[in-house]
PDB file of C-alpha atoms in Angstrom:
ATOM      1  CA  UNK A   1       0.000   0.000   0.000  1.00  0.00           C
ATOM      2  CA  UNK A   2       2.792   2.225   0.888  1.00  0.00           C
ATOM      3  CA  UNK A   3       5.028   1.877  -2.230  1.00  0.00           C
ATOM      4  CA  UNK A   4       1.111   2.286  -4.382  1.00  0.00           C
ATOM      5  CA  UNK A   5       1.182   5.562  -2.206  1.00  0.00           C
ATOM      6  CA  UNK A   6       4.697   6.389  -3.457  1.00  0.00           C
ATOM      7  CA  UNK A   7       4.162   5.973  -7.184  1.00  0.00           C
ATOM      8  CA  UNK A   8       1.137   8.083  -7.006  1.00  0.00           C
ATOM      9  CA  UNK A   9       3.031  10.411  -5.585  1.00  0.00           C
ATOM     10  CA  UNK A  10       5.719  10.162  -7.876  1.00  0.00           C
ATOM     11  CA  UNK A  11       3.273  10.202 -11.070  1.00  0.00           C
ATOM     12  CA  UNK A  12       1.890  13.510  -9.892  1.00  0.00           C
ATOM     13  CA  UNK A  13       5.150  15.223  -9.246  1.00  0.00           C
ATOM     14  CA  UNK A  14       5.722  14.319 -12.898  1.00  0.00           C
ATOM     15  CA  UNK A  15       2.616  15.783 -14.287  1.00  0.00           C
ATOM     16  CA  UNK A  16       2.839  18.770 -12.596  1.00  0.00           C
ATOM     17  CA  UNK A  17       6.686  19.089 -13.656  1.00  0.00           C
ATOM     18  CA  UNK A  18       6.222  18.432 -17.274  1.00  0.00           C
ATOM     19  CA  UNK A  19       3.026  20.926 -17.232  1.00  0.00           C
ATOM     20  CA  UNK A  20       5.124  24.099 -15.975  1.00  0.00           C
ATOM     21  CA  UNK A  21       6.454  25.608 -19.527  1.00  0.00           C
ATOM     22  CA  UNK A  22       9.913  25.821 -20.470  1.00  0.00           C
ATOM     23  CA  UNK A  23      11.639  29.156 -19.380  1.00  0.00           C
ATOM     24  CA  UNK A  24      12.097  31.833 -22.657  1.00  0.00           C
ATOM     25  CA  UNK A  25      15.221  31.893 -24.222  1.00  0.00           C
ATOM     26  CA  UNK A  26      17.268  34.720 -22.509  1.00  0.00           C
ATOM     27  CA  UNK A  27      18.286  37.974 -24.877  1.00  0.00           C
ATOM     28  CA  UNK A  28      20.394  40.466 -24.975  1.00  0.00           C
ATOM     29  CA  UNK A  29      19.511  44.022 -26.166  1.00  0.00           C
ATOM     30  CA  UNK A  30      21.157  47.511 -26.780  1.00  0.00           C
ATOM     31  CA  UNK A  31      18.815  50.476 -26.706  1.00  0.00           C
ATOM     32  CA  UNK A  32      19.502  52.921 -29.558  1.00  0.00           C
ATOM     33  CA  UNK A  33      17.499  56.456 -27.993  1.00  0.00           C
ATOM     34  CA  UNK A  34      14.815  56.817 -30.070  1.00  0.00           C
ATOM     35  CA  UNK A  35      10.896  55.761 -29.949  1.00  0.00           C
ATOM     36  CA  UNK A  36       8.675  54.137 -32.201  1.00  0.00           C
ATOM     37  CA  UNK A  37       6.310  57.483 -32.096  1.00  0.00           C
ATOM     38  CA  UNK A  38       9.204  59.361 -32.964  1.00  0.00           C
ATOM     39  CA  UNK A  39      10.362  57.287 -35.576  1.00  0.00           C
ATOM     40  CA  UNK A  40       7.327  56.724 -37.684  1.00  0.00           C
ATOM     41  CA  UNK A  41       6.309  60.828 -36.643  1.00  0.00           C
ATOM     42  CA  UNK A  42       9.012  63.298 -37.014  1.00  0.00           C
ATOM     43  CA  UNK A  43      12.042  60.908 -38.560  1.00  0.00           C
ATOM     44  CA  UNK A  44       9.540  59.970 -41.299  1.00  0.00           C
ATOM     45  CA  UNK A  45      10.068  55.947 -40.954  1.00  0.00           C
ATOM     46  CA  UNK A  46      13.898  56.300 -41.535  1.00  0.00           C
ATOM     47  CA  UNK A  47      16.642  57.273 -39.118  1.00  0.00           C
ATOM     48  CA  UNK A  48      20.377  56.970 -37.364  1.00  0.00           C
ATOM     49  CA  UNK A  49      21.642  56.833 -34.599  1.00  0.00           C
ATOM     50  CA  UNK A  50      25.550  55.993 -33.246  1.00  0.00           C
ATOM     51  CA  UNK A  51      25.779  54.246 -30.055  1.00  0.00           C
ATOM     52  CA  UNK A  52      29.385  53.535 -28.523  1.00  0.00           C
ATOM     53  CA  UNK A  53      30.638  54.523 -31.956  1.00  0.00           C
ATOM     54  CA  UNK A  54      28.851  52.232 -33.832  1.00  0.00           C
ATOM     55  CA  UNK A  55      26.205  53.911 -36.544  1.00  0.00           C
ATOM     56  CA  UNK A  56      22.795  52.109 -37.065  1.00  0.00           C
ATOM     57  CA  UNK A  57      19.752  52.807 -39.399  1.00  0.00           C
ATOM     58  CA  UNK A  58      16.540  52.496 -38.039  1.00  0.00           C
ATOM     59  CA  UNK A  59      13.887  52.155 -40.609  1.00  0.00           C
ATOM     60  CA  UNK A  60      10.008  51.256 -39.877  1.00  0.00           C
ATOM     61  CA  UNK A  61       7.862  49.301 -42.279  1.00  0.00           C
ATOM     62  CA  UNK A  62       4.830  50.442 -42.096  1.00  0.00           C
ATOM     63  CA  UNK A  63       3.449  47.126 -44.316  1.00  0.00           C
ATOM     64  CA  UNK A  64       4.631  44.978 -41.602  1.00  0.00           C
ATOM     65  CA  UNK A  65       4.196  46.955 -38.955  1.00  0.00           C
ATOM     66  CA  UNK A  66       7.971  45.967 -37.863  1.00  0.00           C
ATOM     67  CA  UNK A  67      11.356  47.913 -37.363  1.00  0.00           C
ATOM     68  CA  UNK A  68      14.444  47.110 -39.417  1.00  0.00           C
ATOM     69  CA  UNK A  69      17.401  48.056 -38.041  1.00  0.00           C
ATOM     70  CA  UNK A  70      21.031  47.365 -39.728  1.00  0.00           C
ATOM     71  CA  UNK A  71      24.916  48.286 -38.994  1.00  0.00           C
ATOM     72  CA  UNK A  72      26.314  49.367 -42.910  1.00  0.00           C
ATOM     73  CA  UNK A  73      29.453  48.962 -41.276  1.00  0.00           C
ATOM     74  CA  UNK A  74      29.620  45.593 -39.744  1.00  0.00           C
ATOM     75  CA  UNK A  75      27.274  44.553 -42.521  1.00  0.00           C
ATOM     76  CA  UNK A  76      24.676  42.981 -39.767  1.00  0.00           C
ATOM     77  CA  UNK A  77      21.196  43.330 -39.504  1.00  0.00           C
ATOM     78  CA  UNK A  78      18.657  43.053 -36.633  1.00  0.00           C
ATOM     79  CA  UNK A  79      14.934  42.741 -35.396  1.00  0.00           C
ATOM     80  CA  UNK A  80      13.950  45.061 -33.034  1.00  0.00           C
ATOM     81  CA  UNK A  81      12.201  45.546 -29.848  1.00  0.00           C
ATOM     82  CA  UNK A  82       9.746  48.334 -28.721  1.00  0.00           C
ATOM     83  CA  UNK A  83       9.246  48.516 -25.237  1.00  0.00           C
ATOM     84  CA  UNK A  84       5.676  48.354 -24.124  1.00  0.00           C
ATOM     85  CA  UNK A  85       5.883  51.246 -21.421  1.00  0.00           C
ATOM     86  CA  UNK A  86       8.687  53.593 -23.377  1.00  0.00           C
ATOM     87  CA  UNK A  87       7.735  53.084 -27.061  1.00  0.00           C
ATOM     88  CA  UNK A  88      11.753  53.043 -27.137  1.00  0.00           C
ATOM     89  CA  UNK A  89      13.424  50.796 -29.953  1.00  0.00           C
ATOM     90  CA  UNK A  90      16.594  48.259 -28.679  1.00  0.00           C
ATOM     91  CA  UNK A  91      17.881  46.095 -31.334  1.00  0.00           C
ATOM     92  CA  UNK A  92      18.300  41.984 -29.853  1.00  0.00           C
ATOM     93  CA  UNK A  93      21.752  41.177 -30.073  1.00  0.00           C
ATOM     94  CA  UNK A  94      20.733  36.968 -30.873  1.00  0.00           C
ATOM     95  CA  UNK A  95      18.752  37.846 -34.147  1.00  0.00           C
ATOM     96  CA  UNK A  96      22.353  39.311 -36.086  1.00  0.00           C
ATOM     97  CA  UNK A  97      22.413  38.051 -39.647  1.00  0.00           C
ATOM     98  CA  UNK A  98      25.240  38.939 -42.352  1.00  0.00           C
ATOM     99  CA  UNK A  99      23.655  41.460 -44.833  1.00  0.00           C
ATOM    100  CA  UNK A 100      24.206  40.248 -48.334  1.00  0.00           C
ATOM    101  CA  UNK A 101      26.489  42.038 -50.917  1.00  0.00           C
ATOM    102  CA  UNK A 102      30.134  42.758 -50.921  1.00  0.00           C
ATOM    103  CA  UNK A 103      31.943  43.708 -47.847  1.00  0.00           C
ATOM    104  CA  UNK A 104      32.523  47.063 -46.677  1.00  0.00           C
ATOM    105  CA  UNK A 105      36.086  48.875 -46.459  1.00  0.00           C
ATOM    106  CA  UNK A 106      35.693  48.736 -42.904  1.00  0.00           C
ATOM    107  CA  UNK A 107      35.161  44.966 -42.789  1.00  0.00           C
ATOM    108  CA  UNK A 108      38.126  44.720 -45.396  1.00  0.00           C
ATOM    109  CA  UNK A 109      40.214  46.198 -43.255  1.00  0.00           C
ATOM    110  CA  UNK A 110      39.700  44.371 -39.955  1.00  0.00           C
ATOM    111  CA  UNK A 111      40.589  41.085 -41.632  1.00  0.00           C
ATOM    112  CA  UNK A 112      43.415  42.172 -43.474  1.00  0.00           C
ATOM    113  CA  UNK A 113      45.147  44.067 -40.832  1.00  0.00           C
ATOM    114  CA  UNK A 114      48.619  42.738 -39.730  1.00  0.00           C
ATOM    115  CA  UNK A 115      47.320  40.851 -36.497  1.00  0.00           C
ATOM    116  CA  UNK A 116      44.353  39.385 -38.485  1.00  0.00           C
ATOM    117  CA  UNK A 117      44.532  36.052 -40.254  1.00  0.00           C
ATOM    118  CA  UNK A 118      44.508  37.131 -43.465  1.00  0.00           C
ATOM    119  CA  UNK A 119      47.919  38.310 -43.848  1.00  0.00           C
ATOM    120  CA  UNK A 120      49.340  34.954 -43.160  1.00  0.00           C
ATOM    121  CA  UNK A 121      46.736  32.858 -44.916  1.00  0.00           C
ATOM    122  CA  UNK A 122      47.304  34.941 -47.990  1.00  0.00           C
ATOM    123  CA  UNK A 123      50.656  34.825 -47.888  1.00  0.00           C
ATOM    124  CA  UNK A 124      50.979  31.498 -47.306  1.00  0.00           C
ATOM    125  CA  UNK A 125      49.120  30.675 -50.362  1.00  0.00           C
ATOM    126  CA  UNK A 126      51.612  32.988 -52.397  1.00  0.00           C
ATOM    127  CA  UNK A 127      54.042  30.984 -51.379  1.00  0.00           C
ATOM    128  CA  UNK A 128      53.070  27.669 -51.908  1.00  0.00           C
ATOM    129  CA  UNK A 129      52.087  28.682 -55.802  1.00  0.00           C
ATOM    130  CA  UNK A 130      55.149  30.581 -55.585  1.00  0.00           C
ATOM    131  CA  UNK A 131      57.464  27.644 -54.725  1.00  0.00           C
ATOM    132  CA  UNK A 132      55.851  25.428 -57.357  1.00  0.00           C
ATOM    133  CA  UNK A 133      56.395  28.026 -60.205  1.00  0.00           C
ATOM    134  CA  UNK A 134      59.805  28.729 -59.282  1.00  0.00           C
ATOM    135  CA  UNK A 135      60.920  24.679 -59.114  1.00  0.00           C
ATOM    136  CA  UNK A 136      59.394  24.355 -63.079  1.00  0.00           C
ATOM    137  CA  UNK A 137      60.597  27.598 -64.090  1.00  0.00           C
ATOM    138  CA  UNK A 138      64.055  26.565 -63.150  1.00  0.00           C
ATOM    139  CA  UNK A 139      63.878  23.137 -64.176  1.00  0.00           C
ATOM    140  CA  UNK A 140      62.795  24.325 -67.795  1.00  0.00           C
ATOM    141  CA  UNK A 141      64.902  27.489 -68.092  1.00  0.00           C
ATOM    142  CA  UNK A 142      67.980  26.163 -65.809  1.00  0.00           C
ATOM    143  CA  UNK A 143      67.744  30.123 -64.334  1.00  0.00           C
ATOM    144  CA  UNK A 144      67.552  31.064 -60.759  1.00  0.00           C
ATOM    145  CA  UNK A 145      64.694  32.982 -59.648  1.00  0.00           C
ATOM    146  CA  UNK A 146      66.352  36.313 -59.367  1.00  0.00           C
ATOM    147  CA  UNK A 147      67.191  36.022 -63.085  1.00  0.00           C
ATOM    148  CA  UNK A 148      63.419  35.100 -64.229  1.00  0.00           C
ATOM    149  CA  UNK A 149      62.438  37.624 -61.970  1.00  0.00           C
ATOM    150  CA  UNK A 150      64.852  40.362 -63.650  1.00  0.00           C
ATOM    151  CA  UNK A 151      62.725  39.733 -66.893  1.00  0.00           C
ATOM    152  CA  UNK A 152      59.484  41.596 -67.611  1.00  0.00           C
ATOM    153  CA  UNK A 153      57.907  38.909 -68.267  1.00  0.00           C
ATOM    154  CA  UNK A 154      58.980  36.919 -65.015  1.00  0.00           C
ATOM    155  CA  UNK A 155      57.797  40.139 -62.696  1.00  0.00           C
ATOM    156  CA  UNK A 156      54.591  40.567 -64.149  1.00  0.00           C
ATOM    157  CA  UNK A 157      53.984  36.960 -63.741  1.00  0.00           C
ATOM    158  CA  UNK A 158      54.953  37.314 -60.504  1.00  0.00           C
ATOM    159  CA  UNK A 159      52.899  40.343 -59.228  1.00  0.00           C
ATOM    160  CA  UNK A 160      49.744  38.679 -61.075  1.00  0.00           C
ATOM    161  CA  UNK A 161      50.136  35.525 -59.123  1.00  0.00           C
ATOM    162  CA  UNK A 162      49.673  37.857 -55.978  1.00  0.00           C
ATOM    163  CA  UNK A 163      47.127  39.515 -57.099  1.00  0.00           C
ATOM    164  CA  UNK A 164      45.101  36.406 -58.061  1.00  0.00           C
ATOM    165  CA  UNK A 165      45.644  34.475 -54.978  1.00  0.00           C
ATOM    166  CA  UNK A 166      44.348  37.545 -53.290  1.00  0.00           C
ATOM    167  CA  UNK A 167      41.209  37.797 -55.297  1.00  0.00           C
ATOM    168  CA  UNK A 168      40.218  34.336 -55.165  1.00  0.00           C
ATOM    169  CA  UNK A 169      41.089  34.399 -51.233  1.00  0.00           C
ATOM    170  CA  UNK A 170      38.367  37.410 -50.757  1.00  0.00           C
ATOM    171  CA  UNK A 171      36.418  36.335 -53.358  1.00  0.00           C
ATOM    172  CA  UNK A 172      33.557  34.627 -51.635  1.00  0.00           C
ATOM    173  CA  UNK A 173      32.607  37.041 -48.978  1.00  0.00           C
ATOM    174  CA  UNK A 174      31.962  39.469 -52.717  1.00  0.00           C
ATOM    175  CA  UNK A 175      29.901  36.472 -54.126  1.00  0.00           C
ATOM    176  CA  UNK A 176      27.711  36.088 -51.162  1.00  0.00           C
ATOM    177  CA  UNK A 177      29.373  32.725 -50.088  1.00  0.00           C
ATOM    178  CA  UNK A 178      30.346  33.592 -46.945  1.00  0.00           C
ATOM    179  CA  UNK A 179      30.617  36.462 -44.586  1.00  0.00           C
ATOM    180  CA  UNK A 180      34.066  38.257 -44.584  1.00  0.00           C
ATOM    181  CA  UNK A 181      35.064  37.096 -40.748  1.00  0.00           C
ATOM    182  CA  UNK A 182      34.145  33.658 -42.187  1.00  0.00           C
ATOM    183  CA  UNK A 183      36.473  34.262 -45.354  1.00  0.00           C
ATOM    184  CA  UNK A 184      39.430  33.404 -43.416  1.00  0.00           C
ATOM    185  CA  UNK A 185      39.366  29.970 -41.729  1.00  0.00           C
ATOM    186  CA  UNK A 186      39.993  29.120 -38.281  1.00  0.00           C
ATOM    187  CA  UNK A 187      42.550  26.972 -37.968  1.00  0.00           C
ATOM    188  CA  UNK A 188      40.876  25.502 -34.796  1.00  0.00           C
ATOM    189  CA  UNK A 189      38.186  24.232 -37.887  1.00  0.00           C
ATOM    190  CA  UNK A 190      37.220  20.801 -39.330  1.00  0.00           C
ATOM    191  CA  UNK A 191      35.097  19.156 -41.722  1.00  0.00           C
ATOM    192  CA  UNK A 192      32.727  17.267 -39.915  1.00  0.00           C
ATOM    193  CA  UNK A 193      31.205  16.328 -42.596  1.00  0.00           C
ATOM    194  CA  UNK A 194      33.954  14.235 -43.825  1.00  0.00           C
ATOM    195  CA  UNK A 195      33.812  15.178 -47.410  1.00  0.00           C
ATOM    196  CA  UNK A 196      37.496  15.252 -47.510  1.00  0.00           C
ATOM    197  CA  UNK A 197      40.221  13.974 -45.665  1.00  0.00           C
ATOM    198  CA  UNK A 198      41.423  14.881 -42.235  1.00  0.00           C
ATOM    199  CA  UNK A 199      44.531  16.219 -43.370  1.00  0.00           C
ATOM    200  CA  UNK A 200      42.672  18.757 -45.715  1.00  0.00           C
ATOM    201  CA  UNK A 201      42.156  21.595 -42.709  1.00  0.00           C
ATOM    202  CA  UNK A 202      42.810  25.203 -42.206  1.00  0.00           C
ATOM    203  CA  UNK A 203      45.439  23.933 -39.699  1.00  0.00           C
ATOM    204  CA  UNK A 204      47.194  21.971 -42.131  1.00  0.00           C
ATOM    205  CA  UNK A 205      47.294  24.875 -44.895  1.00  0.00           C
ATOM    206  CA  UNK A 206      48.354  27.360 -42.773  1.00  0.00           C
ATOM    207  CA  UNK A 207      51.530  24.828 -41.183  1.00  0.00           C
ATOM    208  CA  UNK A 208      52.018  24.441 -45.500  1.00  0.00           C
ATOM    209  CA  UNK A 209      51.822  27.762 -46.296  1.00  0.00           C
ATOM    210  CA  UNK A 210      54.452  29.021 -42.912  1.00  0.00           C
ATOM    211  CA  UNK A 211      56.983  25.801 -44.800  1.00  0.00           C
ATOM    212  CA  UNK A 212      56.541  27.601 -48.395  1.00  0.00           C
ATOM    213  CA  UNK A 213      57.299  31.140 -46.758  1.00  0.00           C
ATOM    214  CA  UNK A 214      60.836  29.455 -45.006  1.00  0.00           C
ATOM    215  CA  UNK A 215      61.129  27.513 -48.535  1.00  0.00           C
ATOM    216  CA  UNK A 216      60.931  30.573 -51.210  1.00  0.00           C
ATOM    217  CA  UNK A 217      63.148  32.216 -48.651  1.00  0.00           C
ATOM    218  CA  UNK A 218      65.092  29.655 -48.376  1.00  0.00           C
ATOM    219  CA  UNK A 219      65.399  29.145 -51.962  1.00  0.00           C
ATOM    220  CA  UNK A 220      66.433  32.892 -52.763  1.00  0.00           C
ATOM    221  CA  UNK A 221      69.395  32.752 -49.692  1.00  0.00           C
ATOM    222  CA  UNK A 222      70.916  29.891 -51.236  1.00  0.00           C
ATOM    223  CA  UNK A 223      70.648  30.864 -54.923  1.00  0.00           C
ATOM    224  CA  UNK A 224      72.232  34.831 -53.377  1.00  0.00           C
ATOM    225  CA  UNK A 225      75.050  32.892 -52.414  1.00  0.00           C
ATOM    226  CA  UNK A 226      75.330  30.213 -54.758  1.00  0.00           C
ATOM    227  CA  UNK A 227      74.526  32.217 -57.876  1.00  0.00           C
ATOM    228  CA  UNK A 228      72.969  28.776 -59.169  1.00  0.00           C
ATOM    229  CA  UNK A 229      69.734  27.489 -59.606  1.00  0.00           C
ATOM    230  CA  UNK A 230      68.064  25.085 -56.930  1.00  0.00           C
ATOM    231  CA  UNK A 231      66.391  22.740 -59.523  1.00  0.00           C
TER     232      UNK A 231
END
């Protein structure tokens, strides 16, 4: 009787535990000084404001009923929230989605900057292409670099190599691939999907790219001192 008093107890506990709903998803906000009265009134459904340096448009849509609100800069945008007792607008920091296009200078220049990973990426893949045309250039011409580069034809190839590798390194955050601070990989990245092998990884191009950099200069030391070719 005791242990039917126990599961009754038990089955209860359960119902009334699996009937309290499940807590709201917590979010962050950032409140950007202006109402939704004031917006749709005086501003005429458009506006800007720049909070801690940051410069956002505000824009109402009077179809929806809703409030857009986007950084140009960052190249994000967010939904908004209009308090119920304020009428102010905050924009919820969870709901930040790339805007498609190209990216902006700004957004250029924070993943090309020297402590950014683009630098190195980049450069690595200069130099693995690099180190490949170099070892068939000599072995056909039986030159050294220096003297292929001396050539016009051996420094234009040369400075269109760069320029290539560049493009097609930045070229899918123009296409709408990819968002520019995705452009880059992590090195800390996999494919979980196993589509190719373990050993193709962002970690394992950029340790390849750092051995092409040591290798092309390498390859120029020796051929300074040597004055013949490597291959």
């Amino acid at each position: 009787m005791m242990n039917m008093h126990r599961s009754s107890l038990a089955v209860k506990a359960s119902a009334s535990t699996s009937s309290k709903s499940a807590p709201s998803a917590a979010k962050t906000t950032k409140a950007l000084n202006i109402t939704k009265s004031n917006l749709v009134g005086s501003q005429g459904g458009s506006a800007t404001r720049n909070v801690d340096g940051v410069v956002y448009t505000i824009k109402y849509d009077a179809e929806k009923d809703t409030v857009i609100i986007k950084d140009l800069v960052n190249r994000f945008v967010y939904d908004a929230e209009v308090g119920e007792k304020d009428n102010r607008i905050s924009l919820i920091w969870e709901t930040a989605t790339p805007l498609a296009g190209p990216p902006s200078f700004q957004q250029l220049q924070m993943v090309l900057k020297g402590d950014g990973p683009g630098p190195e990426i980049i450069n690595g893949r200069v130099a693995m292409a690099a180190f490949l045309g170099i070892s068939v250039v000599e072995l056909i011409s039986g030159q050294t670099a220096f003297s292929t580069l001396a050539t016009p034809v051996g420094a234009a190839s040369a400075i269109t190599l760069a320029l290539l590798t560049f493009a097609a390194s930045i070229a899918p955050a123009f296409t709408g691939k990819v968002s520019i601070d995705k452009v880059f990989p992590n090195t800390n990245a996999s494919y979980p999907d196993q589509q190719l092998p373990y050993y193709f990884s962002p970690l394992a191009e950029s340790i390849n790219g750092r051995a092409a950099m040591i290798g092309v200069a390498a390859l120029f030391i020796n051929e300074a001192i040597r004055g013949t070719p490597v291959f």
